[in-house]
XYZ file of C-alpha atoms in Angstrom:
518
model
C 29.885 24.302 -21.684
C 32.074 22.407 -23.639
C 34.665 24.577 -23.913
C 38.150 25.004 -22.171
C 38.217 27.055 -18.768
C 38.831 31.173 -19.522
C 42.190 32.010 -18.696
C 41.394 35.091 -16.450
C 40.000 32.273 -14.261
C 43.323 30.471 -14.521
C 45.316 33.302 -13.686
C 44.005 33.323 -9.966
C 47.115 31.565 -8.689
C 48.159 32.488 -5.595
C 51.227 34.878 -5.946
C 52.767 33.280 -2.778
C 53.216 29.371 -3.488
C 54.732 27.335 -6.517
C 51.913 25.915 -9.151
C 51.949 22.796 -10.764
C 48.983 22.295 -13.185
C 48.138 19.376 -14.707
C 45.954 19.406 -18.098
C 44.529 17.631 -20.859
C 46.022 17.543 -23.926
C 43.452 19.710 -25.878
C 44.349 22.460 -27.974
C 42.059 25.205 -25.963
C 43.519 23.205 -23.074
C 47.346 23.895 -24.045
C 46.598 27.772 -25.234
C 44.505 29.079 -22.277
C 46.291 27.339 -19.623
C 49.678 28.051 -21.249
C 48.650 32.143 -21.059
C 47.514 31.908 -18.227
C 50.764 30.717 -17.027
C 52.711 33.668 -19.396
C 50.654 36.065 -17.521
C 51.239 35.126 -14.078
C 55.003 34.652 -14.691
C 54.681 38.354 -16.729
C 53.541 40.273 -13.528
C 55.902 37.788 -11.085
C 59.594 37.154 -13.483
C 61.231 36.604 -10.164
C 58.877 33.023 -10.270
C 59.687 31.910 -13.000
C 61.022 28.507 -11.979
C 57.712 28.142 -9.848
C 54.894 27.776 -12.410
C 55.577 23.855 -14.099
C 53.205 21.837 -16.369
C 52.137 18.092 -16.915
C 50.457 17.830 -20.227
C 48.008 14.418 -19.733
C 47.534 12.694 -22.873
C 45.744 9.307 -22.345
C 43.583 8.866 -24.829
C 44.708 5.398 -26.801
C 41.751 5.554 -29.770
C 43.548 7.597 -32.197
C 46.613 6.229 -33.335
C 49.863 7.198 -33.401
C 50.312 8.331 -36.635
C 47.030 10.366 -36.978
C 48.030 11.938 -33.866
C 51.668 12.647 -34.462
C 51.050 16.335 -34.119
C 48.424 17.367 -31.893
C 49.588 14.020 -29.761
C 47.071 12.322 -27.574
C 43.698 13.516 -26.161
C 43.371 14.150 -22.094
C 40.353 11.985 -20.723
C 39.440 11.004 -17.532
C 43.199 9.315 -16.713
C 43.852 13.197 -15.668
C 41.370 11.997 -13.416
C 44.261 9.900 -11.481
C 46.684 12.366 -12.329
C 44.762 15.166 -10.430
C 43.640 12.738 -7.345
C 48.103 11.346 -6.780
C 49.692 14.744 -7.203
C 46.946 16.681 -5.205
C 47.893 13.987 -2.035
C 51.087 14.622 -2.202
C 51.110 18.272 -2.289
C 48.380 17.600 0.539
C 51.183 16.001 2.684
C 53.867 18.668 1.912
C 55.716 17.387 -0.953
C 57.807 19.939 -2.867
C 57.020 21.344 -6.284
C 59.489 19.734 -7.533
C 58.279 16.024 -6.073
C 54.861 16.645 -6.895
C 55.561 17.473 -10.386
C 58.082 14.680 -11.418
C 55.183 12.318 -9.716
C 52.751 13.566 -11.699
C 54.724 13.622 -15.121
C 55.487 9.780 -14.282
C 51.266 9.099 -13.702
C 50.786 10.811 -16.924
C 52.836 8.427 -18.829
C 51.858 5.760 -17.620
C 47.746 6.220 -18.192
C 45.817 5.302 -20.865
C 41.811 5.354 -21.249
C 39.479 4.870 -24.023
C 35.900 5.661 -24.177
C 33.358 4.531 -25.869
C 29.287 5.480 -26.180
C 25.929 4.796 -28.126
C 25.438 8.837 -28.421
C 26.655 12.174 -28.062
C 25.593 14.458 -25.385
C 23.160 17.084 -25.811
C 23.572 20.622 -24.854
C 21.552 22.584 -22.713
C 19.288 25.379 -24.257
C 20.409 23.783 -28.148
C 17.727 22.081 -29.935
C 16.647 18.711 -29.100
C 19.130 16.636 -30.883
C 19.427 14.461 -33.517
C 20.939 11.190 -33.153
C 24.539 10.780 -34.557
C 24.179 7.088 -34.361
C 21.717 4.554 -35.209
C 20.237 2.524 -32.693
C 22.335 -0.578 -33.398
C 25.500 1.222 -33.404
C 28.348 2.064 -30.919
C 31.104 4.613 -31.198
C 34.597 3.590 -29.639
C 37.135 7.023 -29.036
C 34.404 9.335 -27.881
C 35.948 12.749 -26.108
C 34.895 14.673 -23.496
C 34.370 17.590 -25.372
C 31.149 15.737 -27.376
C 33.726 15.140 -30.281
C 33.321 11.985 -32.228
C 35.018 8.760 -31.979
C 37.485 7.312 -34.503
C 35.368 4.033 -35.276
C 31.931 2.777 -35.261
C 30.577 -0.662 -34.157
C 27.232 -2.420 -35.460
C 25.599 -4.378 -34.336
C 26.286 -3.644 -30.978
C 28.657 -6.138 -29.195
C 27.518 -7.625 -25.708
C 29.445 -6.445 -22.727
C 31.556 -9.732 -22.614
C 32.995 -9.073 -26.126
C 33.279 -5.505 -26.114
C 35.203 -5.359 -22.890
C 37.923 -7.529 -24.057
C 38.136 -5.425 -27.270
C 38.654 -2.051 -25.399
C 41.343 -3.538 -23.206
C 43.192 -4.587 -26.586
C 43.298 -1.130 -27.382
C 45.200 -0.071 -24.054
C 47.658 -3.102 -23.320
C 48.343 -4.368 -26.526
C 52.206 -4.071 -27.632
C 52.101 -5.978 -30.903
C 49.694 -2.492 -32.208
C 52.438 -0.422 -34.001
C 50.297 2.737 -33.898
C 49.380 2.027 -30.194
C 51.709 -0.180 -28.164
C 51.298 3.772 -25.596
C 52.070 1.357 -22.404
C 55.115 -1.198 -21.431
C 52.279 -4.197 -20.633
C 54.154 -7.488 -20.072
C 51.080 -9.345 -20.668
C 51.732 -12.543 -19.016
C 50.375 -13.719 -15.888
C 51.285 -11.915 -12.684
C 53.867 -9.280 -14.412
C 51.200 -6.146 -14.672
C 50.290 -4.426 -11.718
C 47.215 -1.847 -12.679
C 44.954 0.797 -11.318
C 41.495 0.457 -12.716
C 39.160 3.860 -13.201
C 35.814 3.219 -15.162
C 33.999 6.659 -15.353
C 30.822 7.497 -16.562
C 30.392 10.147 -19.321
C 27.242 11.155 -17.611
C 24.467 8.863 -18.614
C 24.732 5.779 -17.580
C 22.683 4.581 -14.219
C 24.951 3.317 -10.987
C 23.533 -0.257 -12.211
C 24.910 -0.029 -15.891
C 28.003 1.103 -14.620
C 28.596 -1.831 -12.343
C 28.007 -4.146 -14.663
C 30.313 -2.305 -16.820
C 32.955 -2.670 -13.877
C 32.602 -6.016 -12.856
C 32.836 -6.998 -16.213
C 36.039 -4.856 -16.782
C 37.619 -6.237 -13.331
C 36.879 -10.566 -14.842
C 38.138 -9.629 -18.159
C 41.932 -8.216 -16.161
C 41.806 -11.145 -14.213
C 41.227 -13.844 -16.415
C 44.224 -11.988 -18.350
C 46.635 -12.428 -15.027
C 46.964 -8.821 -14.232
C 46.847 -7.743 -10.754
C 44.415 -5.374 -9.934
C 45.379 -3.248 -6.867
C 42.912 -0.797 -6.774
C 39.677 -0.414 -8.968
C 37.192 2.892 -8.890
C 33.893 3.380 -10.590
C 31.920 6.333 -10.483
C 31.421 9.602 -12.252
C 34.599 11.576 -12.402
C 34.358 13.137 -15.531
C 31.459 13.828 -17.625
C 30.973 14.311 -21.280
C 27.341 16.125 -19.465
C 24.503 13.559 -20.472
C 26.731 11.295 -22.580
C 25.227 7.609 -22.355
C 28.683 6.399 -22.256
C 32.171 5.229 -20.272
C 35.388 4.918 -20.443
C 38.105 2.551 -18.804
C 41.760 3.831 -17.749
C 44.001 1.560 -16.721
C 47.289 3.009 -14.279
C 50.467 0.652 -15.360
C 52.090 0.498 -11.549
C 55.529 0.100 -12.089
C 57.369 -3.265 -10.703
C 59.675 -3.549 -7.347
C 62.489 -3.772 -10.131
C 62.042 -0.075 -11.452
C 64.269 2.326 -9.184
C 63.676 5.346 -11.408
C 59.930 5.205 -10.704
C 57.667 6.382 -7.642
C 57.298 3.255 -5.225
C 54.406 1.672 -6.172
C 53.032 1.589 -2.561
C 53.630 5.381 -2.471
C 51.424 5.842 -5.419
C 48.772 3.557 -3.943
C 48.692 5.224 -0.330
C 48.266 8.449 -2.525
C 45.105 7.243 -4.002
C 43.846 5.901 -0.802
C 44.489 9.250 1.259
C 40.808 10.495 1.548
C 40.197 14.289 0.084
C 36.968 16.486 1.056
C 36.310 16.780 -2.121
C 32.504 15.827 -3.430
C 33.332 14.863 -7.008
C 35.757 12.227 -5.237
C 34.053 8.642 -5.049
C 34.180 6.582 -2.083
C 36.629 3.663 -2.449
C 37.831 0.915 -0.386
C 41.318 1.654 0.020
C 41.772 -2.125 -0.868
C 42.618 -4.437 -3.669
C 39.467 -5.612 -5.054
C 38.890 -9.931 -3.483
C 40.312 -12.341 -6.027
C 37.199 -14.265 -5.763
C 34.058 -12.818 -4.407
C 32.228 -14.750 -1.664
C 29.257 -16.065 -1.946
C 26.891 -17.563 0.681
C 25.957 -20.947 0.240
C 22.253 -21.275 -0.600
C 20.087 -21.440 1.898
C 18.239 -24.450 0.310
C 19.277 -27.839 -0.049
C 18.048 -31.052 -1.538
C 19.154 -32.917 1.101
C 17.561 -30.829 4.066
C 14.075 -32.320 2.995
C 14.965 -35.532 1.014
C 15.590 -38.548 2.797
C 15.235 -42.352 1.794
C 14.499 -43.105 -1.504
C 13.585 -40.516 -4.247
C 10.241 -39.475 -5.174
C 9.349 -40.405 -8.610
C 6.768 -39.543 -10.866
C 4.538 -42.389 -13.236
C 6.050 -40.795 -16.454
C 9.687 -39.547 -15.767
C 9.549 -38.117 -20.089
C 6.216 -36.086 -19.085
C 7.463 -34.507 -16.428
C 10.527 -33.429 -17.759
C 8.830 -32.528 -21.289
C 6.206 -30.892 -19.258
C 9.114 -28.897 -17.586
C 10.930 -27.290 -20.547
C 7.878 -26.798 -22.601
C 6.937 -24.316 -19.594
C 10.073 -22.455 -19.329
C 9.632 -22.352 -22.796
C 6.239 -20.929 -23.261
C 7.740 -17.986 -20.834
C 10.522 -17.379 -22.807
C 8.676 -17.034 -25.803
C 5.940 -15.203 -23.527
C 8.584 -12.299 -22.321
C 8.249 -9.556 -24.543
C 4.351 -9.489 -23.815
C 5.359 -10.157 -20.053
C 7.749 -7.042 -19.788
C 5.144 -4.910 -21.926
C 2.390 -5.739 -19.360
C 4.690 -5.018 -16.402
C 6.151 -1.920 -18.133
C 2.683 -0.218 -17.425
C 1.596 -2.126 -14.251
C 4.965 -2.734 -12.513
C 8.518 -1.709 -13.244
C 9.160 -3.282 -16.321
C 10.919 -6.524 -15.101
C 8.784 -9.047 -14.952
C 9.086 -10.815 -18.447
C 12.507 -10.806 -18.404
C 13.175 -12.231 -14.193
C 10.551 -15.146 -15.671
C 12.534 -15.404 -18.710
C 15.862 -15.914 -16.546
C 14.497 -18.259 -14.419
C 13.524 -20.354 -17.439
C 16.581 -20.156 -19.162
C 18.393 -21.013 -15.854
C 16.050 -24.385 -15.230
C 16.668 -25.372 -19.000
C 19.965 -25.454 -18.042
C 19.638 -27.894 -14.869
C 16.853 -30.403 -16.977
C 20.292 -30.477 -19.745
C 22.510 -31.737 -16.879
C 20.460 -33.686 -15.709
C 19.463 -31.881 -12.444
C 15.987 -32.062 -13.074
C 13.984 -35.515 -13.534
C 11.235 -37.742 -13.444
C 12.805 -39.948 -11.342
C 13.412 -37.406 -8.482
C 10.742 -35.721 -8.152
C 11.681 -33.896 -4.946
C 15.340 -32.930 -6.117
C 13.927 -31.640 -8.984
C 11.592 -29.264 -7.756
C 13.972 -28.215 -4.905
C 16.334 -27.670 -7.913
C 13.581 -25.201 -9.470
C 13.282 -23.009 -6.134
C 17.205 -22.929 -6.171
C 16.483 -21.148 -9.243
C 14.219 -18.987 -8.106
C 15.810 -17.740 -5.075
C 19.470 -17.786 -6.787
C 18.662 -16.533 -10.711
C 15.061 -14.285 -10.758
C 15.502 -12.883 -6.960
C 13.348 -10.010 -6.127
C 9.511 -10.446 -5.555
C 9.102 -13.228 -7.784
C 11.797 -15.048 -6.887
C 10.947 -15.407 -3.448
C 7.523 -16.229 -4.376
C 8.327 -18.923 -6.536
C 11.188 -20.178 -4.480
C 8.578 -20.717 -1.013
C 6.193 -22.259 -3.259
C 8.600 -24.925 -5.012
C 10.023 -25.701 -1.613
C 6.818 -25.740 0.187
C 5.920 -28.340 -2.778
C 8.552 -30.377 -1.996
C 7.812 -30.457 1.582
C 4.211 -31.508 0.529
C 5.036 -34.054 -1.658
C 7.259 -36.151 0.781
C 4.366 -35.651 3.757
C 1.736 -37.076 1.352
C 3.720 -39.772 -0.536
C 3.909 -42.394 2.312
C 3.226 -45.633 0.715
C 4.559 -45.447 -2.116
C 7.659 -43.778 -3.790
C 5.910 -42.795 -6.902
C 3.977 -39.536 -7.196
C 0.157 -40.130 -7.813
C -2.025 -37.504 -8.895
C -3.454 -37.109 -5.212
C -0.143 -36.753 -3.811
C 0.422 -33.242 -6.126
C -2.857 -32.020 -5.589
C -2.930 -32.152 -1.861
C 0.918 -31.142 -2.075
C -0.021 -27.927 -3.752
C -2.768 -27.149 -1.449
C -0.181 -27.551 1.109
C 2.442 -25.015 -0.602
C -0.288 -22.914 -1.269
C -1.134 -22.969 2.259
C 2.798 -22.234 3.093
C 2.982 -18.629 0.723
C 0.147 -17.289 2.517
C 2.004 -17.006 5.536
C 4.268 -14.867 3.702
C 2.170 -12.761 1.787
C -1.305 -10.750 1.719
C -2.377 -11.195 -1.540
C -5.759 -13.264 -1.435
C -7.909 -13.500 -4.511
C -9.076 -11.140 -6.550
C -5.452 -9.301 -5.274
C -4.295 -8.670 -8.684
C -1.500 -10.667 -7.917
C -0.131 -14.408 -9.352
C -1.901 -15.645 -6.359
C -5.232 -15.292 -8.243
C -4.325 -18.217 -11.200
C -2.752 -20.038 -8.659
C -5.409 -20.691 -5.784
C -7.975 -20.794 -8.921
C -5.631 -24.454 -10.102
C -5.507 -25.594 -6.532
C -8.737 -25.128 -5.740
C -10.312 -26.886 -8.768
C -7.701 -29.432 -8.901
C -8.302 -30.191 -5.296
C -12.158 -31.276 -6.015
C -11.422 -33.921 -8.259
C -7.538 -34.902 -8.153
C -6.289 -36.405 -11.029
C -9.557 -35.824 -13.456
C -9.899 -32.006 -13.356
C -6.656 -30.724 -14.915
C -7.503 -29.205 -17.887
C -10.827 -27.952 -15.510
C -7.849 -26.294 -13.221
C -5.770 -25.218 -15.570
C -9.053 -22.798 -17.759
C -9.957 -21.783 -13.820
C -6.021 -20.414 -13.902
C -6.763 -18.718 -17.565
C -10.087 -17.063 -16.378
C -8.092 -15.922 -12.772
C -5.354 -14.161 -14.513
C -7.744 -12.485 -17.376
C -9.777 -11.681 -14.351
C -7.010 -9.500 -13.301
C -7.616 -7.012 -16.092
C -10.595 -5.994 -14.537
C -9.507 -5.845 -10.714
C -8.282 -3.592 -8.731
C -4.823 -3.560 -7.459
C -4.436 -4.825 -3.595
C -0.962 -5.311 -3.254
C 2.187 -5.816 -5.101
C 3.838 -2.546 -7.218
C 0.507 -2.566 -9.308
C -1.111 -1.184 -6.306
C 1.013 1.974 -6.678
C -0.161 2.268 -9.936
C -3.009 4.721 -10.989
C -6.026 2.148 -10.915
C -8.029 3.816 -13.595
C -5.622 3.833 -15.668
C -5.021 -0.140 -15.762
C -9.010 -0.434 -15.825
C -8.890 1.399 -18.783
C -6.272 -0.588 -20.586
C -7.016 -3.174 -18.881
C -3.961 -4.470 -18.514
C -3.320 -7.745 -17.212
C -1.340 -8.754 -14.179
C 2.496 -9.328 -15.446
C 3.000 -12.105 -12.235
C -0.679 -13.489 -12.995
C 0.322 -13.879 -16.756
C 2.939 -15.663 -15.974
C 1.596 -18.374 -13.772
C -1.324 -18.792 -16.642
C 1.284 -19.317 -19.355
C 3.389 -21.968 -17.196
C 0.161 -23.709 -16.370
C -1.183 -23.576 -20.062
C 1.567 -25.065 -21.628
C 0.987 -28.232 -19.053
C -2.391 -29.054 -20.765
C -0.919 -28.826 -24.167
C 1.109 -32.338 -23.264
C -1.755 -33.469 -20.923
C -3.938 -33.525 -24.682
C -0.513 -35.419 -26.097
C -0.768 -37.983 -22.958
């Protein structure tokens, strides 16, 4: 499967039109394609002028020196290759035009791929794994050959990026330097392709890209087009690779105009295996909506503050950090009752209010800002389920708290108690769930109702009637949410508790640790 195309299927060329093939530089490549080609000229000498070749070589991982014979490696830049001279031809160009197009693509490609493992072929044996689970393997071909260099640990997307772009446009690399880059800001003009090798999800792989397309613009190139998809696979290769199309400038008369190239690209083929694209240059600057919460659409007149400014704000990161330190168990919970998530939306939400209490966005001494802060948070970092959860409830609070506080600009105990019931009040009118549900409601009405009978004495009374409703949870079957999709014995039998639940009980348990302190 991994193996270069017969050439009896390569000699079906049409005995009636010029050919120009493009293909990658591979040694089964070169021979099959180039008898095929001796073959068809064999039975047709008076064509011999009509058969031409473009030998793609883009592959930038092996250097110059170790590849002074064989040469470079075709990867997916043949991709670009195939898509520009195909348009042309499309529109009519002559065999001539469409090859000296092509030959000028070719040289100006370059890709390099990297993976965490090789692919496994169908009806073999289960494979073993070439790498270990900490490694990466930069240079990886798509013929399941192995790179040229190994990585471990493995670098996060941010650095490794950078590093595989250093491989294509670097010019001070004496056994690379494959590509004129100017590198300075505005000069380069590029085509981005990032291709999957075959394993990667659509999710992975626009993370990949997005990451790719900061990295070239922080770097001053101008990207003119950028394509991500699968164009050509290495089969189930968990893997990708980058190619990068060097446009040439205004100033270059020998080359194809650069907005001939790019109309090429954007000409739309039938072709399945051709992703959709937006015929556009990706925005500079993506646009975001403004949130849809602000502090200042329910503050008004002076700030809310709290008795203690230091135990609130103590009492704030010692939650997000009890559910940062609670994640692992979190994500294992919701890996059997949900879709695996859970730990690590809570953990991003924590790690994202840590970061507000640091600058100061979250204090004692405004209460209201500071919790409207939190559901900015919510709705802006965790999303999803949770997110909106979390964000109606934080902004319901806030709502609360400035109906109850009315004589007073502190916060008293009464004022957060009847302010919760309040917020509490406010979710159910978006959701279902009702105790027992299975659901983080069930901790959460538990510490609002007990805090409710007695407001300021019965905390640490609220917060063990939280513990007991998310425990409870083991034992209860699923309502709503995704754990209602879930086979109900099974979670009976494991008893498994509710991931959401979990997490409300660990926020609220790490409040009674400083109440004891107080």
């Amino acid at each position: 499967m991994l193996a270069t195309a017969d050439n009896k299927l390569l000699t079906a060329l049409s005995s009636s039109i010029p050919v120009e093939t493009e293909f990658r530089n591979y040694t089964g490549d070169v021979l099959n394609f180039g008898l095929a080609a001796e073959q068809y000229v064999a039975l047709n000498p008076q064509k011999t002028d009509k058969v031409k070749f473009v030998f793609v070589g883009d592959d930038v991982a092996v250097g110059k020196t170790q590849g002074s014979i064989v040469g470079r490696r075709g990867l997916a830049g043949i991709v670009l290759v195939y898509k520009i001279a195909g348009a042309l031809a499309h529109r009519g160009g002559s065999l001539d035009e469409v090859y000296n197009v092509a030959q000028w693509v070719s040289s100006n490609v370059a890709t390099i791929g990297v993976g965490l493992e090789h692919c496994h072929v169908p009806g073999t044996a289960a494979a073993t794994s070439h790498l270990q689970a900490s490694e990466i393997e930069i240079g990886m071909g798509v013929h399941n050959e192995s790179g040229n260099r190994r990585l471990s640990p493995n670098p996060p997307l941010k650095e490794l990026i950078p590093h595989l772009l250093d491989l294509i446009m670097s010019t001070s690399d004496s056994e690379r330097s494959f590509l004129p880059f100017q590198n300075q800001q505005g000069k380069d003009e590029i085509v981005i392709m990032v291709n999957n090798l075959g394993g990667l999800s659509e999710l992975e792989l626009g993370a990949i890209t997005k990451e790719v397309h900061a990295t070239l613009r922080a770097r001053g190139v101008i990207v003119h087009r950028m394509f991500s998809g699968t164009f050509m696979t290495s089969l189930n290769m968990p893997g990708f690779s980058i190619t990068l199309l060097l446009l040439p400038s205004k100033e270059n008369t020998f080359a194809p105009a650069q907005s001939l190239l790019l109309s090429l690209l954007d000409d739309q083929p039938n072709a399945p295996g051709w992703k959709w694209s937006s015929r556009a240059a990706p925005p500079v600057q993506p646009h975001l909506a403004p949130s849809t919460l602000q502090a200042e659409q329910i503050t008004s007149g002076s700030p809310l503050k709290t008795a203690d400014a230091n135990f609130f704000e103590a009492g704030v990161k010692r939650a997000c950090e009890a559910l940062i330190t609670a994640e692992p168990e979190i994500t294992q919970m919701d890996t059997v009752a949900g879709d695996g998530d859970c730990g690590l939306t809570l953990k991003a939400g924590a790690e994202a209010v840590l970061q507000k209490l640091s600058k100061g966005k979250i204090d004692g001494h405004d209460i209201g800002g500071s919790i409207i802060a939190i559901a900015q948070v919510a709705e802006e970092t965790m999303g999803g389920t949770s997110g909106a959860l979390y964000s109606i409830f934080f902004s319901a609070l806030a709502q609360g708290l400035h109906s109850t506080v009315t004589s007073s600009a502190t916060v008293t105990a009464e004022s957060w108690s009847n302010a919760l019931a309040y917020a509490l009040t406010k979710l159910y009118t978006y959701t279902r769930a009702r105790p027992p549900s299975r659901t983080l409601v069930d901790p959460l009405a538990a510490f609002v109702e007990i805090l409710g009978k007695s407001p300021g004495s019965n905390l640490r009374a609220a917060i063990e009637a939280a513990t007991a409703g998310a425990e409870h949870t083991r034992d209860v079957e699923a309502k709503v949410g995704r754990s209602a999709y879930v086979e109900g014995d099974r979670l009976k039998k494991e008893r498994v508790a509710d991931p959401g639940a979990w997490g409300v009980k660990t926020i609220l348990e790490s409040l009674i640790i400083d109440e004891r302190k107080k």
